[in-house]
Protein backbone atom coordinates (compact mmCIF):
# COMPACT_ATOMS: atom_id res chain seq x y z
CA UNK A 1 0.00 0.00 0.00
CA UNK A 2 1.48 3.37 -0.97
CA UNK A 3 1.62 6.21 1.52
CA UNK A 4 -1.27 8.22 -0.02
CA UNK A 5 -3.64 5.25 0.21
CA UNK A 6 -2.40 4.54 3.73
CA UNK A 7 -3.17 8.15 4.72
CA UNK A 8 -6.69 7.90 3.26
CA UNK A 9 -7.34 4.60 5.08
CA UNK A 10 -6.04 6.03 8.35
CA UNK A 11 -8.23 9.13 7.95
CA UNK A 12 -11.31 6.96 7.34
CA UNK A 13 -10.55 4.88 10.43
CA UNK A 14 -10.11 8.04 12.52
CA UNK A 15 -13.36 9.57 11.25
CA UNK A 16 -15.12 6.29 12.03
CA UNK A 17 -13.67 6.27 15.54
CA UNK A 18 -14.69 9.87 16.21
CA UNK A 19 -18.23 9.23 14.94
CA UNK A 20 -18.57 6.10 17.08
CA UNK A 21 -17.35 8.04 20.15
CA UNK A 22 -20.04 10.71 19.85
CA UNK A 23 -23.35 8.86 19.88
CA UNK A 24 -26.51 10.92 19.44
CA UNK A 25 -29.46 9.86 21.55
CA UNK A 26 -29.88 6.55 23.32
CA UNK A 27 -28.50 3.47 21.57
CA UNK A 28 -30.85 0.63 20.61
CA UNK A 29 -29.45 -1.42 23.50
CA UNK A 30 -30.02 1.40 26.00
CA UNK A 31 -33.58 1.89 24.75
CA UNK A 32 -34.16 -1.84 25.15
CA UNK A 33 -32.87 -1.85 28.74
CA UNK A 34 -34.96 1.20 29.68
CA UNK A 35 -38.16 -0.12 28.08
CA UNK A 36 -37.87 -3.84 28.79
CA UNK A 37 -36.61 -3.79 32.38
CA UNK A 38 -39.05 -4.43 35.20
CA UNK A 39 -39.38 -1.62 37.74
CA UNK A 40 -36.77 -3.57 39.71
CA UNK A 41 -34.04 -3.95 37.10
CA UNK A 42 -31.62 -6.80 36.51
CA UNK A 43 -28.37 -5.90 38.29
CA UNK A 44 -25.14 -6.89 36.50
CA UNK A 45 -22.84 -9.13 38.52
CA UNK A 46 -19.28 -10.33 38.23
CA UNK A 47 -18.02 -12.29 36.47
CA UNK A 48 -20.88 -12.87 34.01
CA UNK A 49 -21.34 -9.18 33.20
CA UNK A 50 -17.72 -8.10 33.33
CA UNK A 51 -17.87 -6.68 29.75
CA UNK A 52 -20.35 -4.02 30.91
CA UNK A 53 -19.00 -3.55 34.43
CA UNK A 54 -15.41 -3.10 33.18
CA UNK A 55 -16.27 -0.63 30.38
CA UNK A 56 -15.75 3.14 30.58
CA UNK A 57 -19.02 5.08 30.54
CA UNK A 58 -19.77 8.18 28.47
CA UNK A 59 -21.64 11.37 29.34
CA UNK A 60 -25.30 11.87 28.52
CA UNK A 61 -25.75 14.27 25.61
CA UNK A 62 -28.31 17.12 25.44
CA UNK A 63 -30.75 14.80 23.66
CA UNK A 64 -30.65 12.12 26.38
CA UNK A 65 -30.77 14.73 29.17
CA UNK A 66 -34.14 16.04 28.01
CA UNK A 67 -35.61 12.66 27.02
CA UNK A 68 -38.57 10.86 28.54
CA UNK A 69 -36.40 7.73 28.66
CA UNK A 70 -34.14 9.39 31.24
CA UNK A 71 -37.06 9.90 33.64
CA UNK A 72 -38.12 6.26 33.22
CA UNK A 73 -34.54 5.09 33.75
CA UNK A 74 -34.02 7.17 36.90
CA UNK A 75 -37.32 5.92 38.29
CA UNK A 76 -36.39 2.28 37.64
CA UNK A 77 -32.89 2.73 39.06
CA UNK A 78 -34.40 4.26 42.21
CA UNK A 79 -36.84 1.36 42.60
CA UNK A 80 -34.02 -1.13 42.05
CA UNK A 81 -31.74 0.48 44.63
CA UNK A 82 -34.47 0.70 47.28
CA UNK A 83 -35.97 -2.75 46.64
CA UNK A 84 -35.53 -5.10 49.62
CA UNK A 85 -33.74 -7.57 47.30
CA UNK A 86 -30.94 -5.03 46.78
CA UNK A 87 -31.18 -2.49 49.59
CA UNK A 88 -28.06 -0.58 48.55
CA UNK A 89 -26.77 2.91 49.35
CA UNK A 90 -25.81 3.75 45.78
CA UNK A 91 -26.03 2.47 42.23
CA UNK A 92 -24.27 3.38 38.98
CA UNK A 93 -25.80 3.04 35.50
CA UNK A 94 -23.33 0.35 34.30
CA UNK A 95 -24.72 -1.89 37.04
CA UNK A 96 -28.07 -2.03 35.25
CA UNK A 97 -26.46 -2.43 31.82
CA UNK A 98 -26.09 1.18 30.65
CA UNK A 99 -22.58 2.62 30.24
CA UNK A 100 -23.45 6.25 30.98
CA UNK A 101 -22.06 8.55 33.64
CA UNK A 102 -25.02 8.60 36.00
CA UNK A 103 -25.36 7.44 39.59
CA UNK A 104 -27.85 7.44 42.45
CA UNK A 105 -26.44 8.09 45.92
CA UNK A 106 -28.00 8.00 49.38
CA UNK A 107 -27.07 11.31 51.00
CA UNK A 108 -26.25 10.41 54.60
CA UNK A 109 -25.14 14.02 55.06
CA UNK A 110 -28.62 15.45 54.35
CA UNK A 111 -31.73 15.45 56.57
CA UNK A 112 -33.92 12.41 55.81
CA UNK A 113 -31.04 10.77 53.90
CA UNK A 114 -32.59 11.18 50.42
CA UNK A 115 -31.45 9.11 47.43
CA UNK A 116 -30.56 11.57 44.68
CA UNK A 117 -29.59 11.26 40.99
CA UNK A 118 -26.33 12.72 39.63
CA UNK A 119 -25.86 13.00 35.86
CA UNK A 120 -22.57 13.41 33.99
CA UNK A 121 -20.87 13.32 37.36
CA UNK A 122 -17.15 13.79 37.85
CA UNK A 123 -14.96 14.06 40.92
CA UNK A 124 -12.98 17.32 40.66
CA UNK A 125 -10.81 16.85 43.72
CA UNK A 126 -10.04 14.32 46.44
CA UNK A 127 -9.15 15.94 49.77
CA UNK A 128 -7.59 14.88 53.09
CA UNK A 129 -5.92 11.62 54.06
CA UNK A 130 -7.45 8.32 52.94
CA UNK A 131 -9.30 6.42 55.67
CA UNK A 132 -10.18 2.70 55.67
CA UNK A 133 -13.81 1.58 55.77
CA UNK A 134 -16.01 -1.44 54.90
CA UNK A 135 -17.59 -1.67 51.44
CA UNK A 136 -19.70 -4.05 49.43
CA UNK A 137 -21.23 -3.87 45.97
CA UNK A 138 -24.49 -5.15 44.47
CA UNK A 139 -22.43 -6.32 41.49
CA UNK A 140 -19.89 -8.29 43.55
CA UNK A 141 -21.95 -10.54 45.83
CA UNK A 142 -21.46 -11.81 48.47
CA UNK A 143 -18.20 -10.11 49.42
CA UNK A 144 -17.13 -7.28 51.67
CA UNK A 145 -13.84 -5.46 51.67
CA UNK A 146 -11.88 -2.79 53.47
CA UNK A 147 -11.16 0.13 51.16
CA UNK A 148 -9.29 3.37 51.84
CA UNK A 149 -11.15 6.43 50.54
CA UNK A 150 -10.77 10.19 50.82
CA UNK A 151 -12.89 11.86 53.53
CA UNK A 152 -13.77 14.91 51.42
CA UNK A 153 -14.38 15.44 47.71
CA UNK A 154 -15.56 18.08 45.30
CA UNK A 155 -17.98 16.87 42.62
CA UNK A 156 -19.55 18.42 39.51
CA UNK A 157 -22.71 17.09 37.91
CA UNK A 158 -25.97 17.97 36.20
CA UNK A 159 -29.33 17.71 37.94
CA UNK A 160 -32.26 16.03 36.09
CA UNK A 161 -33.69 19.53 35.42
CA UNK A 162 -30.46 20.41 33.59
CA UNK A 163 -28.89 22.60 36.30
CA UNK A 164 -25.10 22.22 36.55
CA UNK A 165 -23.82 21.95 40.14
CA UNK A 166 -20.46 21.89 41.88
CA UNK A 167 -20.46 20.90 45.56
CA UNK A 168 -18.29 19.60 48.37
CA UNK A 169 -19.24 16.33 50.07
CA UNK A 170 -17.74 14.69 53.12
CA UNK A 171 -18.07 11.61 55.31
CA UNK A 172 -19.79 8.39 54.26
CA UNK A 173 -21.59 10.12 51.35
CA UNK A 174 -18.17 11.05 49.94
CA UNK A 175 -17.16 7.37 50.18
CA UNK A 176 -20.30 6.29 48.28
CA UNK A 177 -19.62 8.88 45.55
CA UNK A 178 -16.06 7.56 45.14
CA UNK A 179 -17.35 3.95 44.91
CA UNK A 180 -20.10 4.83 42.40
CA UNK A 181 -17.90 7.08 40.24
CA UNK A 182 -15.32 4.26 40.05
CA UNK A 183 -18.05 2.15 38.38
CA UNK A 184 -18.18 4.73 35.57
CA UNK A 185 -14.51 4.02 34.81
CA UNK A 186 -14.93 0.24 35.02
CA UNK A 187 -13.29 0.11 38.46
CA UNK A 188 -14.72 -2.10 41.23
CA UNK A 189 -14.00 -1.73 44.93
CA UNK A 190 -12.28 -5.13 44.92
CA UNK A 191 -9.57 -3.51 42.76
CA UNK A 192 -8.80 -1.04 45.55
CA UNK A 193 -9.56 -3.14 48.64
CA UNK A 194 -6.88 -4.03 51.17
CA UNK A 195 -8.80 -7.19 52.05
CA UNK A 196 -11.84 -8.95 50.58
CA UNK A 197 -13.80 -11.60 52.49
CA UNK A 198 -17.11 -13.41 52.05
CA UNK A 199 -19.93 -11.72 53.94
CA UNK A 200 -21.60 -14.77 55.52
CA UNK A 201 -24.92 -13.02 56.21
CA UNK A 202 -25.16 -11.80 52.62
CA UNK A 203 -24.16 -15.23 51.27
CA UNK A 204 -26.93 -16.95 53.29
CA UNK A 205 -29.48 -14.34 52.29
CA UNK A 206 -28.55 -14.71 48.62
CA UNK A 207 -28.60 -18.51 48.48
CA UNK A 208 -31.96 -18.61 46.68
CA UNK A 209 -31.33 -15.42 44.67
CA UNK A 210 -31.26 -15.81 40.89
CA UNK A 211 -28.59 -14.02 38.90
CA UNK A 212 -30.19 -15.10 35.65
CA UNK A 213 -30.41 -12.35 33.04
CA UNK A 214 -33.83 -11.42 31.63
CA UNK A 215 -34.85 -13.25 28.43
CA UNK A 216 -34.43 -10.08 26.32
CA UNK A 217 -30.83 -9.44 27.54
CA UNK A 218 -28.22 -9.51 24.78
NI1 LIG B 1 -20.85 -0.93 43.54
Short mmCIF file of N, CA, C and O in Angstrom, two decimals, residues 67-127:
data_model
loop_
_atom_site.label_atom_id
_atom_site.label_comp_id
_atom_site.label_asym_id
_atom_site.label_seq_id
_atom_site.Cartn_x
_atom_site.Cartn_y
_atom_site.Cartn_z
N UNK A 67 -34.72 13.72 27.52
CA UNK A 67 -35.61 12.66 27.02
C UNK A 67 -36.53 12.10 28.09
O UNK A 67 -36.23 12.15 29.29
N UNK A 68 -37.64 11.54 27.64
CA UNK A 68 -38.57 10.86 28.54
C UNK A 68 -37.94 9.57 29.07
O UNK A 68 -38.21 9.15 30.19
N UNK A 69 -37.07 8.97 28.24
CA UNK A 69 -36.40 7.73 28.66
C UNK A 69 -35.58 7.94 29.93
O UNK A 69 -35.50 7.06 30.78
N UNK A 70 -34.97 9.12 30.06
CA UNK A 70 -34.14 9.39 31.24
C UNK A 70 -34.98 9.33 32.51
O UNK A 70 -34.56 8.76 33.52
N UNK A 71 -36.16 9.91 32.47
CA UNK A 71 -37.06 9.90 33.64
C UNK A 71 -37.44 8.47 34.01
O UNK A 71 -37.41 8.09 35.18
N UNK A 72 -37.77 7.67 32.99
CA UNK A 72 -38.12 6.26 33.22
C UNK A 72 -36.93 5.52 33.84
O UNK A 72 -37.09 4.77 34.81
N UNK A 73 -35.75 5.77 33.27
CA UNK A 73 -34.54 5.09 33.75
C UNK A 73 -34.24 5.46 35.20
O UNK A 73 -33.96 4.58 36.02
N UNK A 74 -34.30 6.73 35.53
CA UNK A 74 -34.02 7.17 36.90
C UNK A 74 -35.02 6.57 37.87
O UNK A 74 -34.66 6.16 38.99
N UNK A 75 -36.28 6.50 37.45
CA UNK A 75 -37.32 5.92 38.29
C UNK A 75 -37.05 4.43 38.55
O UNK A 75 -37.10 3.96 39.68
N UNK A 76 -36.67 3.71 37.49
CA UNK A 76 -36.39 2.28 37.64
C UNK A 76 -35.13 2.03 38.46
O UNK A 76 -35.07 1.10 39.25
N UNK A 77 -34.12 2.89 38.27
CA UNK A 77 -32.89 2.73 39.06
C UNK A 77 -33.17 2.97 40.54
O UNK A 77 -32.65 2.27 41.41
N UNK A 78 -34.04 3.96 40.82
CA UNK A 78 -34.40 4.26 42.21
C UNK A 78 -35.11 3.07 42.84
O UNK A 78 -34.79 2.65 43.95
N UNK A 79 -36.09 2.51 42.09
CA UNK A 79 -36.84 1.36 42.60
C UNK A 79 -35.94 0.15 42.82
O UNK A 79 -36.13 -0.62 43.75
N UNK A 80 -34.96 -0.01 41.94
CA UNK A 80 -34.02 -1.13 42.05
C UNK A 80 -33.16 -0.98 43.31
O UNK A 80 -33.01 -1.92 44.08
N UNK A 81 -32.64 0.22 43.49
CA UNK A 81 -31.74 0.48 44.63
C UNK A 81 -32.46 0.31 45.96
O UNK A 81 -31.89 -0.19 46.93
N UNK A 82 -33.73 0.72 46.01
CA UNK A 82 -34.47 0.70 47.28
C UNK A 82 -35.25 -0.61 47.49
O UNK A 82 -35.82 -0.81 48.55
N UNK A 83 -35.25 -1.48 46.48
CA UNK A 83 -35.97 -2.75 46.64
C UNK A 83 -35.30 -3.59 47.73
O UNK A 83 -34.07 -3.62 47.81
N UNK A 84 -36.11 -4.29 48.55
CA UNK A 84 -35.53 -5.10 49.62
C UNK A 84 -34.53 -6.14 49.12
O UNK A 84 -33.61 -6.53 49.84
N UNK A 85 -34.67 -6.57 47.85
CA UNK A 85 -33.74 -7.57 47.30
C UNK A 85 -32.35 -6.99 47.08
O UNK A 85 -31.37 -7.72 47.00
N UNK A 86 -32.24 -5.66 47.00
CA UNK A 86 -30.94 -5.03 46.78
C UNK A 86 -30.55 -4.22 48.01
O UNK A 86 -29.52 -4.44 48.61
N UNK A 87 -31.38 -3.25 48.36
CA UNK A 87 -31.18 -2.49 49.59
C UNK A 87 -29.77 -1.88 49.66
O UNK A 87 -29.06 -2.03 50.64
N UNK A 88 -29.39 -1.17 48.59
CA UNK A 88 -28.06 -0.58 48.55
C UNK A 88 -28.07 0.87 49.00
O UNK A 88 -29.12 1.44 49.32
N UNK A 89 -26.89 1.48 49.00
CA UNK A 89 -26.77 2.91 49.35
C UNK A 89 -26.36 3.74 48.14
O UNK A 89 -26.27 4.96 48.22
N UNK A 90 -26.15 3.05 47.01
CA UNK A 90 -25.81 3.75 45.78
C UNK A 90 -25.83 2.78 44.62
O UNK A 90 -25.70 1.57 44.82
N UNK A 91 -26.05 3.32 43.43
CA UNK A 91 -26.03 2.47 42.23
C UNK A 91 -25.54 3.32 41.06
O UNK A 91 -25.83 4.52 41.00
N UNK A 92 -24.79 2.68 40.17
CA UNK A 92 -24.27 3.38 38.98
C UNK A 92 -24.90 2.74 37.75
O UNK A 92 -25.18 1.54 37.75
N UNK A 93 -25.10 3.53 36.69
CA UNK A 93 -25.80 3.04 35.50
C UNK A 93 -25.20 1.76 34.90
O UNK A 93 -25.96 0.90 34.45
N UNK A 94 -23.86 1.60 34.88
CA UNK A 94 -23.33 0.35 34.30
C UNK A 94 -23.87 -0.89 35.03
O UNK A 94 -23.96 -1.96 34.43
N UNK A 95 -24.24 -0.73 36.29
CA UNK A 95 -24.72 -1.89 37.04
C UNK A 95 -26.06 -2.41 36.53
O UNK A 95 -26.42 -3.55 36.79
N UNK A 96 -26.81 -1.55 35.82
CA UNK A 96 -28.07 -2.03 35.25
C UNK A 96 -27.94 -2.15 33.73
O UNK A 96 -28.93 -2.26 33.03
N UNK A 97 -26.70 -2.11 33.23
CA UNK A 97 -26.46 -2.43 31.82
C UNK A 97 -26.29 -1.24 30.90
O UNK A 97 -26.25 -1.40 29.69
N UNK A 98 -26.20 -0.03 31.48
CA UNK A 98 -26.09 1.18 30.65
C UNK A 98 -24.80 1.92 30.99
O UNK A 98 -24.62 2.40 32.11
N UNK A 99 -23.89 2.00 30.01
CA UNK A 99 -22.58 2.62 30.24
C UNK A 99 -22.63 4.14 30.04
O UNK A 99 -22.06 4.69 29.10
N UNK A 100 -23.35 4.79 30.96
CA UNK A 100 -23.45 6.25 30.98
C UNK A 100 -23.07 6.76 32.36
O UNK A 100 -23.27 6.07 33.37
N UNK A 101 -22.57 8.02 32.37
CA UNK A 101 -22.06 8.55 33.64
C UNK A 101 -23.20 9.11 34.49
O UNK A 101 -23.42 10.30 34.58
N UNK A 102 -23.95 8.20 35.09
CA UNK A 102 -25.02 8.60 36.00
C UNK A 102 -25.09 7.64 37.19
O UNK A 102 -24.91 6.44 37.04
N UNK A 103 -25.31 8.23 38.36
CA UNK A 103 -25.36 7.44 39.59
C UNK A 103 -26.49 7.93 40.48
O UNK A 103 -26.96 9.08 40.34
N UNK A 104 -26.93 7.06 41.38
CA UNK A 104 -27.85 7.44 42.45
C UNK A 104 -27.10 7.22 43.76
O UNK A 104 -26.44 6.19 43.92
N UNK A 105 -27.18 8.19 44.66
CA UNK A 105 -26.44 8.09 45.92
C UNK A 105 -27.35 8.46 47.09
O UNK A 105 -28.10 9.44 47.02
N UNK A 106 -27.28 7.65 48.16
CA UNK A 106 -28.00 8.00 49.38
C UNK A 106 -27.17 9.05 50.12
O UNK A 106 -26.01 8.82 50.42
N UNK A 107 -27.79 10.22 50.38
CA UNK A 107 -27.07 11.31 51.00
C UNK A 107 -27.20 11.25 52.52
O UNK A 107 -28.12 11.81 53.11
N UNK A 108 -26.26 10.52 53.14
CA UNK A 108 -26.25 10.41 54.60
C UNK A 108 -26.00 11.76 55.28
O UNK A 108 -26.27 11.93 56.45
N UNK A 109 -25.47 12.71 54.50
CA UNK A 109 -25.14 14.02 55.06
C UNK A 109 -26.31 15.00 54.97
O UNK A 109 -26.17 16.16 55.36
N UNK A 110 -27.47 14.56 54.46
CA UNK A 110 -28.62 15.45 54.35
C UNK A 110 -29.76 14.95 55.23
O UNK A 110 -29.90 13.74 55.44
N UNK A 111 -30.60 15.86 55.74
CA UNK A 111 -31.73 15.45 56.57
C UNK A 111 -32.64 14.49 55.81
O UNK A 111 -32.94 14.72 54.64
N UNK A 112 -33.04 13.39 56.44
CA UNK A 112 -33.92 12.41 55.81
C UNK A 112 -33.19 11.44 54.89
O UNK A 112 -33.78 10.53 54.33
N UNK A 113 -31.88 11.63 54.73
CA UNK A 113 -31.04 10.77 53.90
C UNK A 113 -31.67 10.42 52.54
O UNK A 113 -31.92 9.25 52.24
N UNK A 114 -31.95 11.44 51.72
CA UNK A 114 -32.59 11.18 50.42
C UNK A 114 -31.64 10.49 49.44
O UNK A 114 -30.43 10.65 49.52
N UNK A 115 -32.23 9.70 48.53
CA UNK A 115 -31.45 9.11 47.43
C UNK A 115 -31.62 10.05 46.24
O UNK A 115 -32.73 10.32 45.81
N UNK A 116 -30.49 10.57 45.74
CA UNK A 116 -30.56 11.57 44.68
C UNK A 116 -29.79 11.13 43.43
O UNK A 116 -28.79 10.43 43.52
N UNK A 117 -30.27 11.59 42.25
CA UNK A 117 -29.59 11.26 40.99
C UNK A 117 -28.52 12.30 40.61
O UNK A 117 -28.72 13.51 40.83
N UNK A 118 -27.43 11.84 40.05
CA UNK A 118 -26.33 12.72 39.63
C UNK A 118 -25.93 12.34 38.20
O UNK A 118 -25.50 11.21 37.97
N UNK A 119 -26.10 13.27 37.28
CA UNK A 119 -25.86 13.00 35.86
C UNK A 119 -24.54 13.62 35.41
O UNK A 119 -24.18 14.71 35.87
N UNK A 120 -23.86 12.94 34.50
CA UNK A 120 -22.57 13.41 33.99
C UNK A 120 -21.64 13.82 35.13
O UNK A 120 -20.95 14.85 35.06
N UNK A 121 -21.63 12.99 36.15
CA UNK A 121 -20.87 13.32 37.36
C UNK A 121 -19.37 13.09 37.17
O UNK A 121 -18.96 12.16 36.48
N UNK A 122 -18.60 13.99 37.78
CA UNK A 122 -17.15 13.79 37.85
C UNK A 122 -16.65 14.27 39.20
O UNK A 122 -17.23 15.18 39.79
N UNK A 123 -15.59 13.62 39.68
CA UNK A 123 -14.96 14.06 40.92
C UNK A 123 -13.85 15.03 40.54
O UNK A 123 -12.92 14.67 39.82
N UNK A 124 -13.97 16.28 41.00
CA UNK A 124 -12.98 17.32 40.66
C UNK A 124 -11.74 17.22 41.54
O UNK A 124 -10.64 17.41 41.06
N UNK A 125 -11.96 16.97 42.84
CA UNK A 125 -10.81 16.85 43.72
C UNK A 125 -11.09 15.91 44.89
O UNK A 125 -12.22 15.76 45.34
N UNK A 126 -10.01 15.26 45.32
CA UNK A 126 -10.04 14.32 46.44
C UNK A 126 -9.22 14.97 47.54
O UNK A 126 -8.05 15.31 47.32
N UNK A 127 -9.81 15.15 48.73
CA UNK A 127 -9.15 15.94 49.77
C UNK A 127 -8.97 15.16 51.07
O UNK A 127 -9.78 14.30 51.42
#
